[in-house]
Amino acid sequence: MLRSALARAAAMIGVATAAGASDHDGEDWFVADNVLGIFYHELGHALVDIEGIPIFGQEEDAADVFSIFLIDVLFEEETAVDLAYNAAFGFWAEALLSAQEGFETAWWDVHGPDEQRFYNTVCLFYGAAPEDRDDFAADLDLPEERAETCAEEYWLAAESWGGVLDEISERQDGHEIVFASGDGFAADILRDEIAALNADLRLALPLAVSVEACDEPNAFYDPETTEIVFCAEFEDHLRALYRLMEP
């Protein structure tokens, strides 16, 4: 199943290139979309902390749900679909890279296996509009047994995270997200996205975002400083994942 889905990803990348986009353009879009998806995941962690949101279950799962939920509610359909494809492909490529490198699944880790995070992403995005996203589910091999529950899974996400977004978008005062430091491609993506979010959202506490060297491809939220750190090394890692899927 893993290699089948990655073959589909490679085929779709090839179609996009044939339609007029260069390989580099496709790579940049993949990186940009995954930078956003990862940022939304870390923003989910930040909101849990800053807004005091109760979480019943793994917080990492809740942050994954927030990321794909935000993609669905913030963007017009065509853009949201492209983002969802690339976010899903990112998880598949991580799984393939782990297999190639001989890494064993860390069952003890707070993050779920990449293959499962892939299916959760596909299911939730499909469940937001099953009548319009059959092709998305079919392209990414979402099993019918799982597809049957996806609309309900999305409803649960909307009931929980939707209420949080409503509250912070209706807040009359509060704090903006601040892009603190960093430069480069990922920093430009984050700076623009933060400006867009600040037009609609106010938080209970200040939140900073920075791009900095970490000696590893990573991103994390630090509750002690209320800061999201996007590691500068992540961009090259994402580009390597894209090339792993090239036809």
PDB file of C-alpha atoms in Angstrom:
ATOM      1  CA  MET A   1       0.000   0.000   0.000  1.00  0.00           C
ATOM      2  CA  LEU A   2       2.800   2.427   0.859  1.00  0.00           C
ATOM      3  CA  ARG A   3       4.592   2.041  -2.449  1.00  0.00           C
ATOM      4  CA  SER A   4       1.270   2.098  -4.327  1.00  0.00           C
ATOM      5  CA  ALA A   5       0.316   5.435  -2.812  1.00  0.00           C
ATOM      6  CA  LEU A   6       3.763   6.874  -3.457  1.00  0.00           C
ATOM      7  CA  ALA A   7       3.540   5.721  -7.055  1.00  0.00           C
ATOM      8  CA  ARG A   8       0.293   7.691  -7.332  1.00  0.00           C
ATOM      9  CA  ALA A   9       2.032  10.700  -5.805  1.00  0.00           C
ATOM     10  CA  ALA A  10       4.875  10.427  -8.297  1.00  0.00           C
ATOM     11  CA  ALA A  11       2.421  10.115 -11.168  1.00  0.00           C
ATOM     12  CA  MET A  12       0.527  13.216 -10.062  1.00  0.00           C
ATOM     13  CA  ILE A  13       3.777  15.164  -9.713  1.00  0.00           C
ATOM     14  CA  GLY A  14       4.628  14.080 -13.269  1.00  0.00           C
ATOM     15  CA  VAL A  15       1.240  15.267 -14.557  1.00  0.00           C
ATOM     16  CA  ALA A  16       1.687  18.657 -12.898  1.00  0.00           C
ATOM     17  CA  THR A  17       5.112  19.065 -14.498  1.00  0.00           C
ATOM     18  CA  ALA A  18       3.791  18.072 -17.932  1.00  0.00           C
ATOM     19  CA  ALA A  19       1.034  20.659 -17.570  1.00  0.00           C
ATOM     20  CA  GLY A  20       3.606  23.434 -17.454  1.00  0.00           C
ATOM     21  CA  ALA A  21       5.179  23.579 -13.996  1.00  0.00           C
ATOM     22  CA  SER A  22       8.877  22.889 -13.713  1.00  0.00           C
ATOM     23  CA  ASP A  23      10.253  20.298 -11.306  1.00  0.00           C
ATOM     24  CA  HIS A  24      11.543  23.157  -9.198  1.00  0.00           C
ATOM     25  CA  ASP A  25       8.103  24.795  -9.105  1.00  0.00           C
ATOM     26  CA  GLY A  26       6.561  21.525  -7.939  1.00  0.00           C
ATOM     27  CA  GLU A  27       9.233  21.113  -5.304  1.00  0.00           C
ATOM     28  CA  ASP A  28       8.680  24.637  -4.004  1.00  0.00           C
ATOM     29  CA  TRP A  29       4.927  24.053  -3.754  1.00  0.00           C
ATOM     30  CA  PHE A  30       5.475  20.794  -1.878  1.00  0.00           C
ATOM     31  CA  VAL A  31       7.829  22.508   0.561  1.00  0.00           C
ATOM     32  CA  ALA A  32       5.562  25.521   1.025  1.00  0.00           C
ATOM     33  CA  ASP A  33       2.464  23.387   1.649  1.00  0.00           C
ATOM     34  CA  ASN A  34       4.268  21.197   4.156  1.00  0.00           C
ATOM     35  CA  VAL A  35       5.746  24.219   5.931  1.00  0.00           C
ATOM     36  CA  LEU A  36       2.170  25.441   6.399  1.00  0.00           C
ATOM     37  CA  GLY A  37       0.903  22.026   7.521  1.00  0.00           C
ATOM     38  CA  ILE A  38       3.718  21.678  10.054  1.00  0.00           C
ATOM     39  CA  PHE A  39       3.195  25.236  11.286  1.00  0.00           C
ATOM     40  CA  TYR A  40      -0.523  24.594  11.784  1.00  0.00           C
ATOM     41  CA  HIS A  41       0.335  21.460  13.772  1.00  0.00           C
ATOM     42  CA  GLU A  42       2.607  23.449  16.086  1.00  0.00           C
ATOM     43  CA  LEU A  43       0.006  26.215  16.285  1.00  0.00           C
ATOM     44  CA  GLY A  44      -2.393  23.567  17.557  1.00  0.00           C
ATOM     45  CA  HIS A  45       0.049  22.783  20.377  1.00  0.00           C
ATOM     46  CA  ALA A  46       0.382  26.496  21.103  1.00  0.00           C
ATOM     47  CA  LEU A  47      -3.385  26.978  21.331  1.00  0.00           C
ATOM     48  CA  VAL A  48      -3.738  24.012  23.686  1.00  0.00           C
ATOM     49  CA  ASP A  49      -1.249  25.701  26.008  1.00  0.00           C
ATOM     50  CA  ILE A  50      -2.131  29.378  25.595  1.00  0.00           C
ATOM     51  CA  GLU A  51      -5.911  28.961  25.562  1.00  0.00           C
ATOM     52  CA  GLY A  52      -5.984  26.190  28.178  1.00  0.00           C
ATOM     53  CA  ILE A  53      -7.799  23.725  25.910  1.00  0.00           C
ATOM     54  CA  PRO A  54      -8.525  20.336  27.490  1.00  0.00           C
ATOM     55  CA  ILE A  55      -7.343  17.385  25.416  1.00  0.00           C
ATOM     56  CA  PHE A  56      -8.761  13.890  25.888  1.00  0.00           C
ATOM     57  CA  GLY A  57      -6.170  11.628  24.282  1.00  0.00           C
ATOM     58  CA  GLN A  58      -2.803  12.262  22.651  1.00  0.00           C
ATOM     59  CA  GLU A  59      -2.061  15.940  22.109  1.00  0.00           C
ATOM     60  CA  GLU A  60      -0.054  15.068  18.984  1.00  0.00           C
ATOM     61  CA  ASP A  61      -3.170  13.562  17.426  1.00  0.00           C
ATOM     62  CA  ALA A  62      -5.169  16.669  18.337  1.00  0.00           C
ATOM     63  CA  ALA A  63      -2.523  18.881  16.693  1.00  0.00           C
ATOM     64  CA  ASP A  64      -2.650  16.768  13.516  1.00  0.00           C
ATOM     65  CA  VAL A  65      -6.424  17.156  13.455  1.00  0.00           C
ATOM     66  CA  PHE A  66      -6.102  20.916  13.904  1.00  0.00           C
ATOM     67  CA  SER A  67      -3.647  21.168  11.015  1.00  0.00           C
ATOM     68  CA  ILE A  68      -5.860  19.527   8.406  1.00  0.00           C
ATOM     69  CA  PHE A  69      -8.997  21.166   9.852  1.00  0.00           C
ATOM     70  CA  LEU A  70      -7.363  24.570   9.428  1.00  0.00           C
ATOM     71  CA  ILE A  71      -6.426  23.759   5.828  1.00  0.00           C
ATOM     72  CA  ASP A  72     -10.076  22.938   5.142  1.00  0.00           C
ATOM     73  CA  VAL A  73     -11.564  26.058   6.747  1.00  0.00           C
ATOM     74  CA  LEU A  74      -9.008  28.692   5.682  1.00  0.00           C
ATOM     75  CA  PHE A  75      -8.630  28.043   1.970  1.00  0.00           C
ATOM     76  CA  GLU A  76     -10.744  27.949  -1.147  1.00  0.00           C
ATOM     77  CA  GLU A  77     -11.416  24.423  -2.402  1.00  0.00           C
ATOM     78  CA  GLU A  78      -8.747  24.134  -5.096  1.00  0.00           C
ATOM     79  CA  THR A  79      -6.000  25.440  -2.824  1.00  0.00           C
ATOM     80  CA  ALA A  80      -7.178  23.367   0.126  1.00  0.00           C
ATOM     81  CA  VAL A  81      -7.120  20.185  -1.984  1.00  0.00           C
ATOM     82  CA  ASP A  82      -3.574  20.902  -3.178  1.00  0.00           C
ATOM     83  CA  LEU A  83      -2.463  21.521   0.410  1.00  0.00           C
ATOM     84  CA  ALA A  84      -4.102  18.325   1.624  1.00  0.00           C
ATOM     85  CA  TYR A  85      -2.455  16.237  -1.104  1.00  0.00           C
ATOM     86  CA  ASN A  86       0.978  17.601  -0.265  1.00  0.00           C
ATOM     87  CA  ALA A  87       0.501  17.246   3.485  1.00  0.00           C
ATOM     88  CA  ALA A  88      -0.521  13.615   2.980  1.00  0.00           C
ATOM     89  CA  PHE A  89       2.377  12.945   0.589  1.00  0.00           C
ATOM     90  CA  GLY A  90       4.720  14.345   3.221  1.00  0.00           C
ATOM     91  CA  PHE A  91       3.705  11.620   5.687  1.00  0.00           C
ATOM     92  CA  TRP A  92       4.069   8.879   3.043  1.00  0.00           C
ATOM     93  CA  ALA A  93       7.498  10.112   2.063  1.00  0.00           C
ATOM     94  CA  GLU A  94       8.591  10.172   5.720  1.00  0.00           C
ATOM     95  CA  ALA A  95       7.473   6.546   6.033  1.00  0.00           C
ATOM     96  CA  LEU A  96       9.321   5.535   2.873  1.00  0.00           C
ATOM     97  CA  LEU A  97      12.468   7.321   4.020  1.00  0.00           C
ATOM     98  CA  SER A  98      12.306   5.516   7.356  1.00  0.00           C
ATOM     99  CA  ALA A  99      11.958   2.186   5.551  1.00  0.00           C
ATOM    100  CA  GLN A 100      14.888   2.945   3.256  1.00  0.00           C
ATOM    101  CA  GLU A 101      17.064   3.977   6.193  1.00  0.00           C
ATOM    102  CA  GLY A 102      16.083   0.866   8.132  1.00  0.00           C
ATOM    103  CA  PHE A 103      14.464   2.742  11.022  1.00  0.00           C
ATOM    104  CA  GLU A 104      12.095   0.694  13.137  1.00  0.00           C
ATOM    105  CA  THR A 105       8.733   2.188  14.069  1.00  0.00           C
ATOM    106  CA  ALA A 106       9.011   3.854  17.473  1.00  0.00           C
ATOM    107  CA  TRP A 107       5.801   2.493  18.964  1.00  0.00           C
ATOM    108  CA  TRP A 108       6.598   4.272  22.228  1.00  0.00           C
ATOM    109  CA  ASP A 109       6.668   7.711  20.579  1.00  0.00           C
ATOM    110  CA  VAL A 110       3.969  10.322  21.233  1.00  0.00           C
ATOM    111  CA  HIS A 111       3.609  10.734  17.450  1.00  0.00           C
ATOM    112  CA  GLY A 112       1.660   8.069  15.611  1.00  0.00           C
ATOM    113  CA  PRO A 113       3.333   6.127  12.755  1.00  0.00           C
ATOM    114  CA  ASP A 114       3.593   8.194   9.576  1.00  0.00           C
ATOM    115  CA  GLU A 115       1.369   5.758   7.653  1.00  0.00           C
ATOM    116  CA  GLN A 116      -1.404   6.236  10.204  1.00  0.00           C
ATOM    117  CA  ARG A 117      -0.981  10.007  10.200  1.00  0.00           C
ATOM    118  CA  PHE A 118      -1.356   9.838   6.424  1.00  0.00           C
ATOM    119  CA  TYR A 119      -4.694   8.011   6.622  1.00  0.00           C
ATOM    120  CA  ASN A 120      -5.944  10.288   9.395  1.00  0.00           C
ATOM    121  CA  THR A 121      -5.137  13.308   7.238  1.00  0.00           C
ATOM    122  CA  VAL A 122      -6.846  11.865   4.166  1.00  0.00           C
ATOM    123  CA  CYS A 123      -9.904  10.750   6.116  1.00  0.00           C
ATOM    124  CA  LEU A 124     -10.466  14.043   7.903  1.00  0.00           C
ATOM    125  CA  PHE A 125     -10.097  16.146   4.764  1.00  0.00           C
ATOM    126  CA  TYR A 126     -12.348  13.821   2.784  1.00  0.00           C
ATOM    127  CA  GLY A 127     -14.881  13.798   5.618  1.00  0.00           C
ATOM    128  CA  ALA A 128     -15.268  17.575   5.445  1.00  0.00           C
ATOM    129  CA  ALA A 129     -16.983  17.257   2.034  1.00  0.00           C
ATOM    130  CA  PRO A 130     -17.427  13.601   0.989  1.00  0.00           C
ATOM    131  CA  GLU A 131     -19.732  14.518  -1.873  1.00  0.00           C
ATOM    132  CA  ASP A 132     -17.007  16.651  -3.494  1.00  0.00           C
ATOM    133  CA  ARG A 133     -13.818  14.782  -2.580  1.00  0.00           C
ATOM    134  CA  ASP A 134     -14.331  11.244  -3.855  1.00  0.00           C
ATOM    135  CA  ASP A 135     -11.404  11.634  -6.252  1.00  0.00           C
ATOM    136  CA  PHE A 136      -9.152  12.756  -3.406  1.00  0.00           C
ATOM    137  CA  ALA A 137     -10.037   9.687  -1.344  1.00  0.00           C
ATOM    138  CA  ALA A 138      -9.652   7.361  -4.346  1.00  0.00           C
ATOM    139  CA  ASP A 139      -6.297   8.848  -5.399  1.00  0.00           C
ATOM    140  CA  LEU A 140      -4.916   8.247  -1.921  1.00  0.00           C
ATOM    141  CA  ASP A 141      -6.336   4.743  -1.527  1.00  0.00           C
ATOM    142  CA  LEU A 142      -8.571   5.497   1.453  1.00  0.00           C
ATOM    143  CA  PRO A 143     -10.229   2.144   2.282  1.00  0.00           C
ATOM    144  CA  GLU A 144     -14.020   2.092   2.159  1.00  0.00           C
ATOM    145  CA  GLU A 145     -14.134   0.780   5.730  1.00  0.00           C
ATOM    146  CA  ARG A 146     -12.412   3.934   6.967  1.00  0.00           C
ATOM    147  CA  ALA A 147     -14.192   6.278   4.569  1.00  0.00           C
ATOM    148  CA  GLU A 148     -17.510   5.394   6.203  1.00  0.00           C
ATOM    149  CA  THR A 149     -16.447   7.100   9.446  1.00  0.00           C
ATOM    150  CA  CYS A 150     -14.746  10.169   7.985  1.00  0.00           C
ATOM    151  CA  ALA A 151     -17.720  12.538   7.948  1.00  0.00           C
ATOM    152  CA  GLU A 152     -18.288  11.857  11.638  1.00  0.00           C
ATOM    153  CA  GLU A 153     -14.579  12.339  12.375  1.00  0.00           C
ATOM    154  CA  TYR A 154     -14.671  15.715  10.662  1.00  0.00           C
ATOM    155  CA  TRP A 155     -17.827  16.684  12.572  1.00  0.00           C
ATOM    156  CA  LEU A 156     -16.070  15.936  15.855  1.00  0.00           C
ATOM    157  CA  ALA A 157     -13.114  18.077  14.769  1.00  0.00           C
ATOM    158  CA  ALA A 158     -15.399  20.929  13.792  1.00  0.00           C
ATOM    159  CA  GLU A 159     -17.269  20.717  17.107  1.00  0.00           C
ATOM    160  CA  SER A 160     -14.023  20.935  19.094  1.00  0.00           C
ATOM    161  CA  TRP A 161     -11.519  22.991  17.121  1.00  0.00           C
ATOM    162  CA  GLY A 162     -14.214  24.998  15.374  1.00  0.00           C
ATOM    163  CA  GLY A 163     -15.371  26.356  18.711  1.00  0.00           C
ATOM    164  CA  VAL A 164     -11.820  27.343  19.610  1.00  0.00           C
ATOM    165  CA  LEU A 165     -11.371  29.230  16.331  1.00  0.00           C
ATOM    166  CA  ASP A 166     -14.718  30.968  16.769  1.00  0.00           C
ATOM    167  CA  GLU A 167     -13.714  32.175  20.221  1.00  0.00           C
ATOM    168  CA  ILE A 168     -10.322  33.582  19.265  1.00  0.00           C
ATOM    169  CA  SER A 169     -11.670  35.152  16.058  1.00  0.00           C
ATOM    170  CA  GLU A 170     -14.432  36.933  17.991  1.00  0.00           C
ATOM    171  CA  ARG A 171     -12.088  38.214  20.712  1.00  0.00           C
ATOM    172  CA  GLN A 172     -12.003  41.995  20.689  1.00  0.00           C
ATOM    173  CA  ASP A 173      -8.600  42.321  22.337  1.00  0.00           C
ATOM    174  CA  GLY A 174      -5.694  39.988  22.870  1.00  0.00           C
ATOM    175  CA  HIS A 175      -2.330  39.288  21.303  1.00  0.00           C
ATOM    176  CA  GLU A 176      -1.102  38.790  17.766  1.00  0.00           C
ATOM    177  CA  ILE A 177       1.278  36.113  16.545  1.00  0.00           C
ATOM    178  CA  VAL A 178       4.692  37.692  16.038  1.00  0.00           C
ATOM    179  CA  PHE A 179       7.262  36.517  13.521  1.00  0.00           C
ATOM    180  CA  ALA A 180      10.368  37.027  15.652  1.00  0.00           C
ATOM    181  CA  SER A 181      13.310  36.055  13.466  1.00  0.00           C
ATOM    182  CA  GLY A 182      14.575  34.056  10.529  1.00  0.00           C
ATOM    183  CA  ASP A 183      15.095  34.299   6.791  1.00  0.00           C
ATOM    184  CA  GLY A 184      14.887  32.087   3.730  1.00  0.00           C
ATOM    185  CA  PHE A 185      12.093  30.340   1.853  1.00  0.00           C
ATOM    186  CA  ALA A 186      10.348  28.813   4.887  1.00  0.00           C
ATOM    187  CA  ALA A 187      10.598  32.095   6.795  1.00  0.00           C
ATOM    188  CA  ASP A 188       8.900  33.948   3.935  1.00  0.00           C
ATOM    189  CA  ILE A 189       6.042  31.423   3.911  1.00  0.00           C
ATOM    190  CA  LEU A 190       5.575  31.712   7.679  1.00  0.00           C
ATOM    191  CA  ARG A 191       5.817  35.503   7.739  1.00  0.00           C
ATOM    192  CA  ASP A 192       3.065  35.846   5.136  1.00  0.00           C
ATOM    193  CA  GLU A 193       0.841  33.270   6.821  1.00  0.00           C
ATOM    194  CA  ILE A 194       1.210  34.906  10.228  1.00  0.00           C
ATOM    195  CA  ALA A 195       0.159  38.246   8.756  1.00  0.00           C
ATOM    196  CA  ALA A 196      -2.939  36.592   7.280  1.00  0.00           C
ATOM    197  CA  LEU A 197      -3.847  34.880  10.557  1.00  0.00           C
ATOM    198  CA  ASN A 198      -3.431  38.095  12.524  1.00  0.00           C
ATOM    199  CA  ALA A 199      -6.167  39.679  10.448  1.00  0.00           C
ATOM    200  CA  ASP A 200      -8.665  37.315  12.093  1.00  0.00           C
ATOM    201  CA  LEU A 201      -7.250  35.897  15.328  1.00  0.00           C
ATOM    202  CA  ARG A 202      -6.264  37.219  18.754  1.00  0.00           C
ATOM    203  CA  LEU A 203      -4.683  34.982  21.394  1.00  0.00           C
ATOM    204  CA  ALA A 204      -4.848  35.052  25.189  1.00  0.00           C
ATOM    205  CA  LEU A 205      -1.026  35.349  25.385  1.00  0.00           C
ATOM    206  CA  PRO A 206       1.707  36.518  22.999  1.00  0.00           C
ATOM    207  CA  LEU A 207       3.020  33.855  20.598  1.00  0.00           C
ATOM    208  CA  ALA A 208       6.324  34.198  18.768  1.00  0.00           C
ATOM    209  CA  VAL A 209       7.465  32.237  15.711  1.00  0.00           C
ATOM    210  CA  SER A 210      11.083  31.955  14.627  1.00  0.00           C
ATOM    211  CA  VAL A 211      13.127  30.088  12.037  1.00  0.00           C
ATOM    212  CA  GLU A 212      16.516  29.081  13.407  1.00  0.00           C
ATOM    213  CA  ALA A 213      19.203  26.423  13.148  1.00  0.00           C
ATOM    214  CA  CYS A 214      18.558  23.392  15.375  1.00  0.00           C
ATOM    215  CA  ASP A 215      21.017  20.811  13.974  1.00  0.00           C
ATOM    216  CA  GLU A 216      18.044  18.658  12.940  1.00  0.00           C
ATOM    217  CA  PRO A 217      14.932  18.887  10.721  1.00  0.00           C
ATOM    218  CA  ASN A 218      12.306  19.625  13.338  1.00  0.00           C
ATOM    219  CA  ALA A 219       9.660  22.061  14.519  1.00  0.00           C
ATOM    220  CA  PHE A 220       8.291  22.454  18.011  1.00  0.00           C
ATOM    221  CA  TYR A 221       6.331  24.629  20.405  1.00  0.00           C
ATOM    222  CA  ASP A 222       8.097  25.722  23.588  1.00  0.00           C
ATOM    223  CA  PRO A 223       5.562  26.378  26.377  1.00  0.00           C
ATOM    224  CA  GLU A 224       8.168  28.080  28.557  1.00  0.00           C
ATOM    225  CA  THR A 225       8.707  30.859  26.027  1.00  0.00           C
ATOM    226  CA  THR A 226       5.364  30.537  24.168  1.00  0.00           C
ATOM    227  CA  GLU A 227       7.305  30.259  20.917  1.00  0.00           C
ATOM    228  CA  ILE A 228       7.076  28.071  17.831  1.00  0.00           C
ATOM    229  CA  VAL A 229      10.505  27.212  16.461  1.00  0.00           C
ATOM    230  CA  PHE A 230      10.709  26.019  12.858  1.00  0.00           C
ATOM    231  CA  CYS A 231      14.162  24.564  12.350  1.00  0.00           C
ATOM    232  CA  ALA A 232      16.004  25.903   9.316  1.00  0.00           C
ATOM    233  CA  GLU A 233      17.132  22.364   8.474  1.00  0.00           C
ATOM    234  CA  PHE A 234      13.532  21.311   7.793  1.00  0.00           C
ATOM    235  CA  GLU A 235      13.438  22.952   4.366  1.00  0.00           C
ATOM    236  CA  ASP A 236      16.237  20.791   2.949  1.00  0.00           C
ATOM    237  CA  HIS A 237      14.609  17.727   4.525  1.00  0.00           C
ATOM    238  CA  LEU A 238      11.313  18.503   2.790  1.00  0.00           C
ATOM    239  CA  ARG A 239      13.090  18.963  -0.528  1.00  0.00           C
ATOM    240  CA  ALA A 240      14.707  15.569  -0.072  1.00  0.00           C
ATOM    241  CA  LEU A 241      11.288  14.038   0.607  1.00  0.00           C
ATOM    242  CA  TYR A 242       9.907  15.569  -2.582  1.00  0.00           C
ATOM    243  CA  ARG A 243      12.769  14.120  -4.644  1.00  0.00           C
ATOM    244  CA  LEU A 244      12.070  10.745  -3.090  1.00  0.00           C
ATOM    245  CA  MET A 245       8.642  10.845  -4.770  1.00  0.00           C
ATOM    246  CA  GLU A 246       9.708  12.129  -8.163  1.00  0.00           C
ATOM    247  CA  PRO A 247       8.762   9.864 -11.110  1.00  0.00           C
TER     248      PRO A 247
END
